[in-house]
XYZ file of C-alpha atoms in Angstrom:
632
model
C 28.907 -14.537 4.460
C 32.308 -14.223 4.901
C 32.027 -10.381 4.129
C 29.875 -8.501 6.510
C 27.459 -6.176 4.034
C 24.345 -4.017 5.346
C 21.294 -3.918 3.686
C 18.836 -0.677 3.991
C 15.338 -1.542 5.429
C 12.907 -3.728 6.104
C 8.812 -2.573 5.815
C 5.417 -3.530 8.023
C 2.323 -2.241 7.397
C -0.875 -3.719 8.688
C -4.300 -2.377 8.685
C -7.027 -3.593 10.697
C -10.381 -3.712 8.644
C -12.786 -4.679 11.295
C -13.217 -2.629 14.555
C -10.888 -3.670 17.719
C -13.856 -5.273 19.549
C -14.043 -8.205 16.444
C -10.359 -8.854 17.351
C -11.055 -8.747 21.319
C -14.211 -11.786 20.691
C -12.320 -13.370 17.694
C -8.631 -14.130 19.387
C -9.060 -12.870 22.494
C -7.440 -9.480 22.656
C -7.819 -5.873 21.041
C -3.802 -5.740 20.810
C -3.556 -8.170 18.253
C -2.458 -5.435 15.463
C 0.507 -4.420 17.811
C 1.186 -8.400 18.758
C 0.869 -9.267 14.685
C 3.495 -6.538 13.668
C 5.831 -7.596 16.422
C 6.202 -10.777 14.257
C 5.999 -9.270 11.288
C 9.204 -6.740 12.247
C 11.175 -9.953 13.902
C 10.196 -12.084 10.974
C 11.953 -9.127 8.438
C 15.052 -8.923 11.699
C 17.663 -10.212 9.219
C 17.124 -6.888 7.104
C 18.146 -4.626 9.811
C 19.324 -4.895 13.276
C 20.975 -1.349 14.108
C 17.482 0.111 14.604
C 13.772 -0.346 14.547
C 10.649 1.912 14.775
C 6.566 1.550 14.612
C 3.927 4.244 14.142
C 0.433 3.562 14.472
C -3.230 5.689 13.868
C -6.525 5.442 15.359
C -9.510 5.903 13.612
C -11.974 8.575 14.152
C -10.506 9.813 17.695
C -12.546 13.171 19.310
C -10.159 16.508 19.203
C -7.954 16.547 22.499
C -7.338 12.526 22.122
C -4.259 11.188 20.785
C -4.426 9.046 17.687
C -0.656 9.315 16.591
C 1.796 7.201 18.690
C 5.226 6.428 17.506
C 8.265 4.766 19.491
C 11.968 4.343 18.299
C 15.195 2.312 19.469
C 18.804 1.681 18.365
C 19.045 -0.556 21.445
C 21.121 -3.884 21.086
C 17.957 -5.419 20.228
C 15.636 -2.934 19.039
C 12.575 -4.554 18.221
C 12.475 -6.556 21.685
C 13.282 -3.018 22.927
C 10.405 -1.246 21.248
C 7.782 -3.730 22.274
C 8.852 -4.122 25.540
C 8.107 -0.415 25.839
C 5.270 -1.028 24.272
C 3.937 -4.125 26.750
C 5.403 -1.694 29.757
C 3.234 0.939 29.006
C -0.185 -0.975 28.308
C 0.436 -3.051 31.589
C 0.945 0.079 33.169
C -2.355 1.437 31.919
C -4.308 -1.996 32.743
C -2.605 -2.182 36.518
C -3.692 1.228 37.470
C -6.757 1.298 35.491
C -7.969 -2.657 35.824
C -11.779 -1.559 34.375
C -10.028 -1.246 30.525
C -9.397 -4.742 31.246
C -12.584 -5.946 29.229
C -13.300 -2.360 27.608
C -11.651 -1.827 24.234
C -13.433 1.606 23.896
C -11.225 2.879 26.862
C -8.072 0.720 26.280
C -8.605 2.337 22.745
C -9.000 5.897 24.210
C -5.996 5.925 26.855
C -3.863 3.004 25.571
C -1.399 4.310 23.261
C -0.126 2.294 20.030
C -3.193 -0.004 19.930
C -4.461 1.632 16.442
C -6.282 0.107 13.420
C -3.343 1.240 11.309
C 0.121 0.052 11.809
C 3.621 0.782 10.618
C 7.053 -1.383 11.391
C 10.686 -0.784 9.824
C 13.968 -2.423 10.970
C 16.891 -0.601 9.693
C 20.733 -1.010 9.045
C 22.651 2.075 9.150
C 24.269 1.597 5.782
C 26.282 4.762 6.029
C 27.296 7.281 8.916
C 25.052 7.959 11.596
C 22.950 5.321 12.966
C 21.355 7.723 15.947
C 17.730 7.800 17.106
C 17.400 10.751 14.485
C 18.196 8.800 11.482
C 15.651 5.715 12.461
C 11.975 5.427 10.380
C 9.082 5.893 11.106
C 9.819 9.703 9.938
C 7.021 11.968 11.503
C 5.623 15.419 9.539
C 3.211 16.648 12.402
C 0.577 19.172 11.430
C -2.236 20.391 13.721
C -4.591 19.351 10.574
C -5.439 15.343 10.803
C -5.091 15.117 7.082
C -1.649 17.045 7.056
C 0.439 14.972 9.475
C 2.156 12.123 7.594
C 4.649 9.532 8.991
C 6.870 7.844 6.757
C 9.247 4.580 6.111
C 11.251 3.337 4.112
C 13.693 0.356 2.184
C 15.129 2.907 -0.390
C 18.151 5.165 -1.456
C 17.705 7.818 -3.457
C 20.810 8.869 -6.194
C 19.428 12.107 -7.112
C 19.123 13.268 -3.211
C 21.227 16.651 -4.125
C 18.378 17.321 -7.435
C 15.187 16.860 -5.326
C 16.888 18.935 -2.216
C 17.486 21.586 -4.862
C 13.221 20.876 -5.978
C 12.381 21.716 -2.543
C 14.195 25.197 -2.339
C 12.578 25.928 -5.536
C 9.268 25.159 -4.260
C 10.209 27.866 -1.451
C 10.714 24.798 1.519
C 13.851 24.956 4.078
C 14.669 21.265 4.638
C 16.493 20.571 8.007
C 18.702 18.361 6.107
C 19.434 17.011 2.863
C 19.065 12.870 3.802
C 17.111 11.175 1.292
C 14.369 10.143 3.903
C 13.694 14.061 5.022
C 13.973 15.081 1.472
C 11.022 12.514 0.248
C 9.146 12.954 2.932
C 9.099 16.831 2.635
C 8.154 16.156 -1.589
C 5.059 14.174 -0.222
C 4.073 16.760 2.086
C 4.892 19.808 -0.132
C 1.583 18.208 -2.518
C -0.319 16.566 0.303
C -0.618 20.301 1.677
C -0.929 21.719 -1.918
C -4.105 19.233 -2.382
C -5.178 19.945 1.340
C -5.228 23.818 0.511
C -7.271 23.087 -2.689
C -9.976 20.656 -1.033
C -10.821 23.577 1.755
C -11.010 26.356 -0.582
C -13.209 24.393 -2.867
C -15.244 22.742 0.130
C -15.921 26.341 1.330
C -17.191 27.320 -1.880
C -20.088 24.781 -1.606
C -20.969 26.669 1.563
C -19.375 23.848 4.327
C -18.321 25.367 7.479
C -14.234 25.258 8.523
C -15.071 22.429 11.116
C -17.279 20.843 8.184
C -14.698 20.980 6.237
C -11.826 18.583 7.511
C -13.700 15.592 7.101
C -14.505 16.198 3.964
C -11.276 16.999 2.860
C -9.823 13.196 4.797
C -12.838 11.664 2.770
C -11.778 13.568 -0.756
C -8.080 13.319 -0.589
C -6.581 11.339 -3.430
C -3.309 9.335 -2.289
C -2.017 7.715 -5.477
C -2.682 11.640 -7.203
C -0.441 13.013 -4.280
C 2.067 10.249 -4.992
C 2.313 10.910 -8.776
C 3.552 14.363 -8.105
C 5.520 14.142 -5.767
C 7.458 10.803 -7.204
C 7.908 12.674 -10.358
C 11.527 12.957 -10.479
C 12.650 10.158 -7.933
C 15.790 8.315 -9.061
C 16.408 5.046 -7.254
C 15.194 2.079 -5.436
C 12.276 2.163 -3.195
C 9.676 0.753 -1.142
C 8.138 3.368 0.149
C 5.472 3.326 3.217
C 3.599 6.093 4.538
C 0.516 6.959 6.744
C -1.684 9.781 6.629
C -2.915 11.272 10.114
C -6.952 10.569 9.547
C -6.117 7.091 8.308
C -5.258 6.260 4.750
C -2.130 4.265 4.485
C 0.013 2.970 1.349
C 3.068 1.788 0.003
C 4.760 2.755 -3.366
C 7.544 0.701 -5.183
C 9.561 1.963 -7.864
C 9.274 1.562 -11.562
C 11.956 -0.636 -11.575
C 11.289 -3.085 -8.969
C 14.561 -2.243 -7.496
C 13.566 -3.244 -3.996
C 11.101 -5.883 -3.450
C 6.781 -5.182 -1.789
C 4.480 -8.382 -1.153
C 0.454 -7.606 -0.056
C -2.298 -9.717 1.263
C -5.915 -9.360 2.366
C -8.767 -11.014 3.583
C -11.796 -9.724 5.208
C -10.134 -8.415 8.237
C -6.666 -7.153 7.485
C -4.360 -5.837 4.809
C -0.494 -6.733 5.461
C 2.416 -5.711 3.361
C 6.112 -6.070 3.941
C 9.155 -6.483 2.465
C 9.260 -10.266 2.347
C 6.484 -13.155 1.572
C 7.558 -15.398 4.341
C 7.005 -12.637 6.777
C 3.154 -12.458 5.756
C 2.956 -16.183 5.365
C 3.929 -17.301 8.412
C 2.623 -14.442 10.651
C -1.059 -14.798 9.124
C -0.922 -18.741 7.931
C -1.422 -17.743 4.680
C -0.319 -20.514 1.398
C 2.059 -18.804 -0.822
C -0.030 -18.258 -3.889
C -2.311 -15.969 -1.558
C 0.562 -13.404 -0.905
C 1.010 -11.008 -4.021
C 3.815 -8.994 -5.355
C 3.364 -5.419 -5.440
C 4.022 -4.519 -9.335
C 6.557 -2.024 -10.155
C 5.628 1.562 -10.439
C 2.429 0.818 -8.652
C 0.879 1.685 -4.766
C -1.034 -0.491 -2.614
C -3.758 2.443 -0.812
C -5.779 1.859 1.809
C -8.088 4.362 2.559
C -9.381 5.315 6.252
C -12.722 3.759 4.825
C -10.911 0.499 4.687
C -11.104 0.378 0.391
C -7.960 -1.216 -0.912
C -6.722 -0.228 -4.528
C -3.650 -0.828 -6.728
C -2.521 2.352 -8.514
C -0.064 3.142 -11.159
C 1.905 5.977 -9.789
C 5.346 5.827 -11.937
C 4.849 3.705 -15.969
C 6.871 0.707 -15.406
C 10.385 0.410 -16.732
C 12.201 -2.656 -17.512
C 11.981 -4.857 -14.478
C 14.875 -5.067 -12.610
C 14.417 -6.534 -9.085
C 17.567 -7.163 -7.109
C 19.096 -10.078 -7.357
C 21.462 -9.439 -4.609
C 18.144 -10.447 -2.526
C 18.080 -13.130 -3.640
C 21.566 -14.637 -3.065
C 21.454 -13.175 0.499
C 19.132 -10.642 1.838
C 16.070 -12.244 2.032
C 14.673 -14.930 4.035
C 16.076 -18.182 2.624
C 12.714 -19.760 3.846
C 10.702 -17.658 0.838
C 9.404 -20.662 -1.710
C 10.898 -19.466 -4.872
C 14.117 -17.951 -3.192
C 15.196 -21.551 -1.781
C 14.895 -22.926 -5.184
C 16.929 -20.298 -6.848
C 19.494 -20.666 -4.390
C 19.962 -24.318 -4.661
C 20.023 -23.436 -9.086
C 22.869 -21.087 -7.766
C 24.418 -24.067 -6.335
C 23.541 -26.771 -9.094
C 24.585 -24.311 -12.061
C 28.076 -24.143 -10.220
C 28.874 -27.394 -10.395
C 30.678 -27.785 -14.020
C 33.291 -25.616 -12.888
C 34.303 -27.272 -9.438
C 34.651 -30.392 -11.650
C 36.525 -29.248 -13.826
C 38.707 -27.578 -10.744
C 38.776 -30.744 -9.018
C 40.208 -32.982 -12.233
C 36.507 -35.073 -11.952
C 38.286 -36.671 -8.602
C 34.993 -36.526 -6.088
C 36.487 -39.277 -4.422
C 39.265 -37.063 -3.096
C 37.248 -33.866 -2.623
C 35.619 -32.816 0.622
C 32.560 -30.064 0.278
C 31.438 -27.582 2.604
C 29.958 -24.322 3.185
C 30.791 -21.343 5.081
C 27.752 -20.364 7.615
C 24.856 -19.549 7.566
C 23.081 -18.587 4.096
C 25.403 -20.764 2.139
C 23.578 -23.727 3.061
C 20.881 -23.758 0.779
C 23.135 -22.925 -2.906
C 25.650 -26.108 -0.812
C 22.469 -28.314 -0.932
C 21.878 -27.388 -4.324
C 25.877 -28.008 -5.700
C 25.838 -31.460 -3.901
C 22.644 -32.731 -4.764
C 24.705 -31.782 -8.702
C 27.352 -33.925 -7.490
C 25.008 -36.989 -6.550
C 23.598 -36.835 -9.649
C 26.917 -36.728 -11.377
C 27.784 -39.596 -9.548
C 24.770 -41.368 -10.310
C 25.384 -41.177 -14.024
C 29.090 -42.206 -13.644
C 27.762 -45.209 -11.646
C 25.177 -46.407 -14.359
C 27.205 -45.871 -16.990
C 30.126 -48.063 -15.031
C 27.582 -50.834 -13.929
C 26.162 -51.279 -17.657
C 29.450 -51.424 -18.976
C 30.157 -54.783 -17.012
C 26.905 -55.739 -17.398
C 25.646 -59.065 -16.005
C 29.253 -60.055 -14.405
C 29.608 -57.752 -12.167
C 30.286 -59.616 -8.763
C 28.712 -57.852 -5.369
C 32.209 -56.727 -4.393
C 32.268 -54.707 -7.720
C 28.688 -53.398 -7.010
C 29.829 -52.433 -3.466
C 32.908 -50.441 -4.995
C 30.944 -48.571 -7.129
C 27.785 -47.516 -5.199
C 30.439 -47.001 -2.361
C 31.335 -43.906 -3.725
C 29.192 -40.389 -2.852
C 30.141 -37.043 -2.362
C 31.920 -36.322 0.934
C 30.129 -33.569 2.949
C 31.437 -31.971 5.836
C 30.824 -29.114 8.048
C 34.193 -27.705 7.922
C 33.916 -23.954 9.011
C 31.966 -22.711 12.216
C 31.745 -19.275 12.926
C 32.454 -18.388 16.686
C 29.415 -15.685 17.014
C 30.596 -14.705 20.673
C 34.126 -13.747 19.337
C 34.663 -9.880 18.916
C 37.215 -7.893 17.702
C 37.801 -5.082 20.119
C 41.045 -3.984 19.749
C 40.962 -1.653 16.643
C 45.106 -1.790 16.191
C 45.936 -3.718 12.745
C 48.769 -6.012 14.033
C 46.391 -7.406 17.400
C 43.134 -7.199 15.262
C 44.051 -9.159 12.367
C 45.430 -11.864 14.850
C 41.598 -11.987 16.182
C 39.948 -11.648 13.115
C 41.800 -14.638 11.891
C 39.835 -16.514 14.864
C 36.409 -15.404 13.564
C 36.022 -19.160 12.144
C 36.880 -22.851 14.136
C 37.475 -26.068 11.755
C 36.300 -29.434 12.402
C 39.769 -30.796 12.759
C 39.673 -34.600 10.912
C 37.410 -33.940 8.374
C 39.897 -33.591 6.045
C 42.101 -36.067 5.010
C 45.592 -34.651 3.816
C 45.869 -34.150 0.247
C 42.219 -33.770 -0.764
C 40.369 -31.365 -2.371
C 38.688 -28.830 -0.147
C 35.497 -27.016 -1.965
C 33.818 -24.364 0.301
C 30.688 -22.283 -1.050
C 30.057 -18.577 0.234
C 27.167 -16.317 -1.318
C 29.525 -13.956 -2.294
C 33.020 -12.651 -2.314
C 32.858 -9.005 -2.137
C 36.096 -7.920 -0.169
C 37.709 -10.908 0.713
C 39.338 -9.569 3.873
C 37.685 -12.434 5.891
C 38.997 -15.449 3.539
C 42.420 -13.709 3.737
C 43.066 -12.958 7.560
C 41.109 -15.627 8.121
C 38.997 -18.462 6.552
C 41.662 -19.383 4.387
C 44.712 -19.617 6.676
C 42.397 -21.808 8.723
C 41.402 -24.158 6.339
C 45.087 -24.656 5.411
C 45.538 -26.283 8.927
C 43.749 -29.230 7.540
C 46.283 -29.878 4.975
C 44.571 -30.266 1.990
C 45.915 -29.985 -1.593
C 43.683 -27.410 -2.932
C 40.936 -24.549 -1.346
C 38.433 -24.169 -4.004
C 36.244 -21.176 -2.722
C 33.240 -20.618 -4.714
C 30.928 -17.525 -5.032
C 27.188 -18.383 -5.992
C 27.425 -14.990 -6.931
C 28.911 -13.560 -10.059
C 32.053 -10.828 -9.176
C 31.104 -7.582 -7.596
C 32.549 -4.693 -9.709
C 30.399 -1.740 -9.274
C 29.192 -0.231 -6.532
C 25.494 -0.129 -5.562
C 23.634 3.003 -4.949
C 19.775 1.852 -4.446
C 20.609 0.652 -0.409
C 23.350 -1.627 0.149
C 26.128 -0.681 1.756
C 28.521 -1.065 -1.352
C 29.793 2.381 -1.826
C 33.531 1.951 -2.940
C 34.892 1.037 -5.963
C 38.211 0.514 -4.524
C 36.847 -1.819 -1.630
C 35.699 -4.666 -3.955
C 38.324 -7.325 -4.564
C 37.309 -7.794 -8.207
C 38.509 -4.069 -8.763
C 41.702 -4.600 -6.898
C 42.287 -7.722 -9.613
C 41.721 -5.355 -12.373
C 43.977 -2.759 -11.523
C 46.700 -5.750 -10.420
C 46.120 -6.938 -13.743
C 46.678 -3.255 -15.541
C 49.487 -2.787 -13.776
C 51.310 -5.881 -14.318
C 50.170 -5.165 -18.278
C 51.074 -2.149 -18.034
C 47.818 -0.236 -19.648
C 47.336 2.238 -16.609
C 46.935 4.569 -19.220
C 42.934 3.061 -19.496
C 42.403 4.298 -16.304
C 43.874 7.640 -16.815
C 41.663 7.904 -19.982
C 38.054 6.326 -17.770
C 39.335 9.428 -15.075
C 38.999 11.703 -17.983
C 35.858 10.854 -19.478
C 33.928 10.531 -16.525
C 35.400 13.895 -15.209
C 33.938 14.698 -18.759
C 30.455 14.298 -18.009
C 30.275 15.166 -14.335
C 28.105 17.992 -15.307
C 25.717 16.363 -17.480
C 22.071 15.308 -16.903
C 21.638 11.718 -15.722
C 19.902 10.756 -18.791
C 23.310 11.367 -20.569
C 25.892 10.000 -18.463
C 27.642 7.250 -20.043
C 29.198 4.091 -17.527
C 32.598 4.612 -18.259
C 33.926 2.323 -15.717
C 33.060 -1.135 -17.713
C 36.247 -0.169 -20.190
C 38.286 -0.861 -16.841
C 37.134 -4.436 -16.823
C 37.012 -4.687 -20.575
C 40.292 -5.944 -21.144
C 40.302 -8.745 -19.247
C 38.262 -12.370 -19.270
C 35.966 -12.984 -15.828
C 38.261 -16.010 -15.744
C 41.177 -13.860 -15.693
C 40.393 -11.558 -12.479
C 38.785 -14.612 -10.875
C 42.493 -15.952 -11.169
C 44.239 -12.939 -10.351
C 41.766 -12.481 -7.249
C 42.783 -15.844 -6.035
C 46.523 -14.877 -6.176
C 45.285 -11.588 -4.289
C 43.673 -13.836 -1.683
C 46.231 -16.288 -0.674
C 48.228 -15.248 2.075
C 52.092 -15.539 1.683
C 52.210 -18.493 4.171
C 49.177 -20.674 3.017
C 50.615 -24.411 1.994
C 47.759 -24.790 -0.318
C 46.768 -24.066 -3.801
C 43.743 -21.731 -3.979
C 41.166 -21.283 -6.334
C 38.505 -18.614 -6.495
C 35.513 -19.758 -8.281
C 32.540 -17.324 -8.906
C 29.241 -17.584 -10.766
C 28.682 -16.418 -14.398
C 26.121 -13.802 -14.782
C 24.451 -15.970 -17.139
C 23.494 -18.893 -14.625
C 22.237 -16.216 -12.127
C 19.863 -15.108 -14.756
C 19.035 -18.378 -15.380
C 18.688 -19.604 -11.057
C 17.182 -15.911 -10.536
C 14.857 -14.806 -14.144
C 12.016 -12.699 -12.601
C 15.079 -10.854 -10.368
C 17.270 -9.446 -13.830
C 18.911 -6.452 -11.612
C 22.578 -7.204 -11.820
C 24.103 -3.924 -11.658
C 26.736 -5.062 -9.073
C 27.907 -7.602 -11.341
C 27.629 -5.783 -15.081
C 27.075 -2.214 -14.154
C 24.077 -2.236 -15.968
C 22.109 0.003 -13.626
C 18.686 0.353 -13.834
C 18.377 3.981 -13.382
C 19.994 6.937 -15.028
C 21.574 7.682 -11.740
C 23.263 5.049 -11.330
C 25.808 5.662 -13.732
C 26.520 9.073 -12.276
C 26.985 7.243 -9.186
C 29.479 4.892 -10.276
C 31.305 7.167 -12.467
C 31.586 9.478 -9.204
C 32.845 6.434 -7.177
C 35.716 5.982 -10.310
C 36.484 9.771 -10.245
C 36.610 8.967 -5.924
C 39.121 6.574 -6.126
C 41.410 7.831 -8.307
C 41.599 10.766 -6.385
C 42.043 9.146 -3.403
C 38.517 10.383 -1.931
C 37.426 7.524 0.512
C 34.010 8.882 0.549
C 30.404 8.041 -0.700
C 29.647 8.278 -4.525
C 25.915 9.997 -4.014
């Protein structure tokens, strides 16, 4: 992707269903769970590179023995750093106590991290802080085992202010307003409440205080705690949690915005943000990895019993389509086919743009994740040419000569790797004049790959801000002397901010919004912008469910083609020789390519939760008032 966009997080949860001795005997090591967690996190490294965290719980430890461990890192390679620390701890202990090498019980007692319940997290610092304190898992400690709570998630709440106020009304004093802390304290409050009620009940039954503790852990109903805690959440989330005594859960939002997949056999329960991570790490087929239904939680009790519970009533499924286009790992069976389809469906627009002249057109892509949609585009070009060749051959008939046949068959799509990203280059200078010159060299080109006067079609995942296109890619592609450069986006125009975990929070950053603004200025309709601001302000204090997305009115006067044409003008450098055209995917084709993932609010403004409308209006108010800040 030419525009670097950060995505929130990825989660991994592993519950070993057998004693550690089983894994030592079958797989040769009691560290089986830790090894699998390392792989699960690395296989989701694409989802977060700014920080990583790991936590584990050991079951049935005696009082005074450590049963919870956590390690977090914001190092340059955080996953590697975490497991280097774990490995060092293991090796140090085994070197000092060689008698532990074949004694699993002593390993469990004396070496941290090797529990039966493991939670991993990879993170992008989407907004502001990226210190160690912001890295998941978060820990809420208590001297009562079952009141300990570990939370990690892939989520963002739109109504964190409301949730924060709820905590205050409950009598709490939260240490900060961050949504992770707020969510954890909400779950923690109802966990404490459930424990207190059970304790009272068990005492009435005549049990001692000491006897009460294991009975409380046995009788806790995690799904009931989650129902009470999540009642007012508005956002997209995949929330993972561990309780100190060994219960574990992952909860998915009611619209299915954020993804969750799970697998279970008689040895392990594995849960992750991405299906291929589970498939690869546990070597299981696609069909055996299930998607967690929206609004549901998968709960693994301390005794190993696994259940699926509806926590919140599912609403219309709006799973994030942007996950499919870019963020998710392209090795997923469905995602691979969807990305190819996105490329295929763009071909008619491309063919019109090049006036059917495939002979003088070079097809390429911007590395790296656009490669799959590029394959789909090229396959459709081949299909088009095959049909045309068939018609030509049939029209000539049996009189066709060998030379004629050869000439017809020789025509094929010209495929080149034109752009090459220089991964080593870093723009270390911050002053704009110097920085722009460095940015221009982030991509290299393959000289000689395009003939002078050719059309050059180059596909990208999406064009969000367009900064790299204007300052680097288009300029460097122009050196190849094409007649026309057609930049194709496999995603539609991004017009609205995201508020569920993707780093797209400000309207004025979007090239589509800038194009709309330019069109309003040209057509002397800036009064529309003033009217939208007035409408947004008028409902600033309305309840979320009553708020209307008035920012849709901003784009309403223009067709998608008009905005695309204006984007082409805005992104064309003044000194470029080639004609530049921008082609975007249509909304209809996006839905055809990704039929199960219809969450498209960043393209259409149709937010899946009420909080989204409030956020987009606040983003417009911020733009209008010149405030460069987050809208939620």
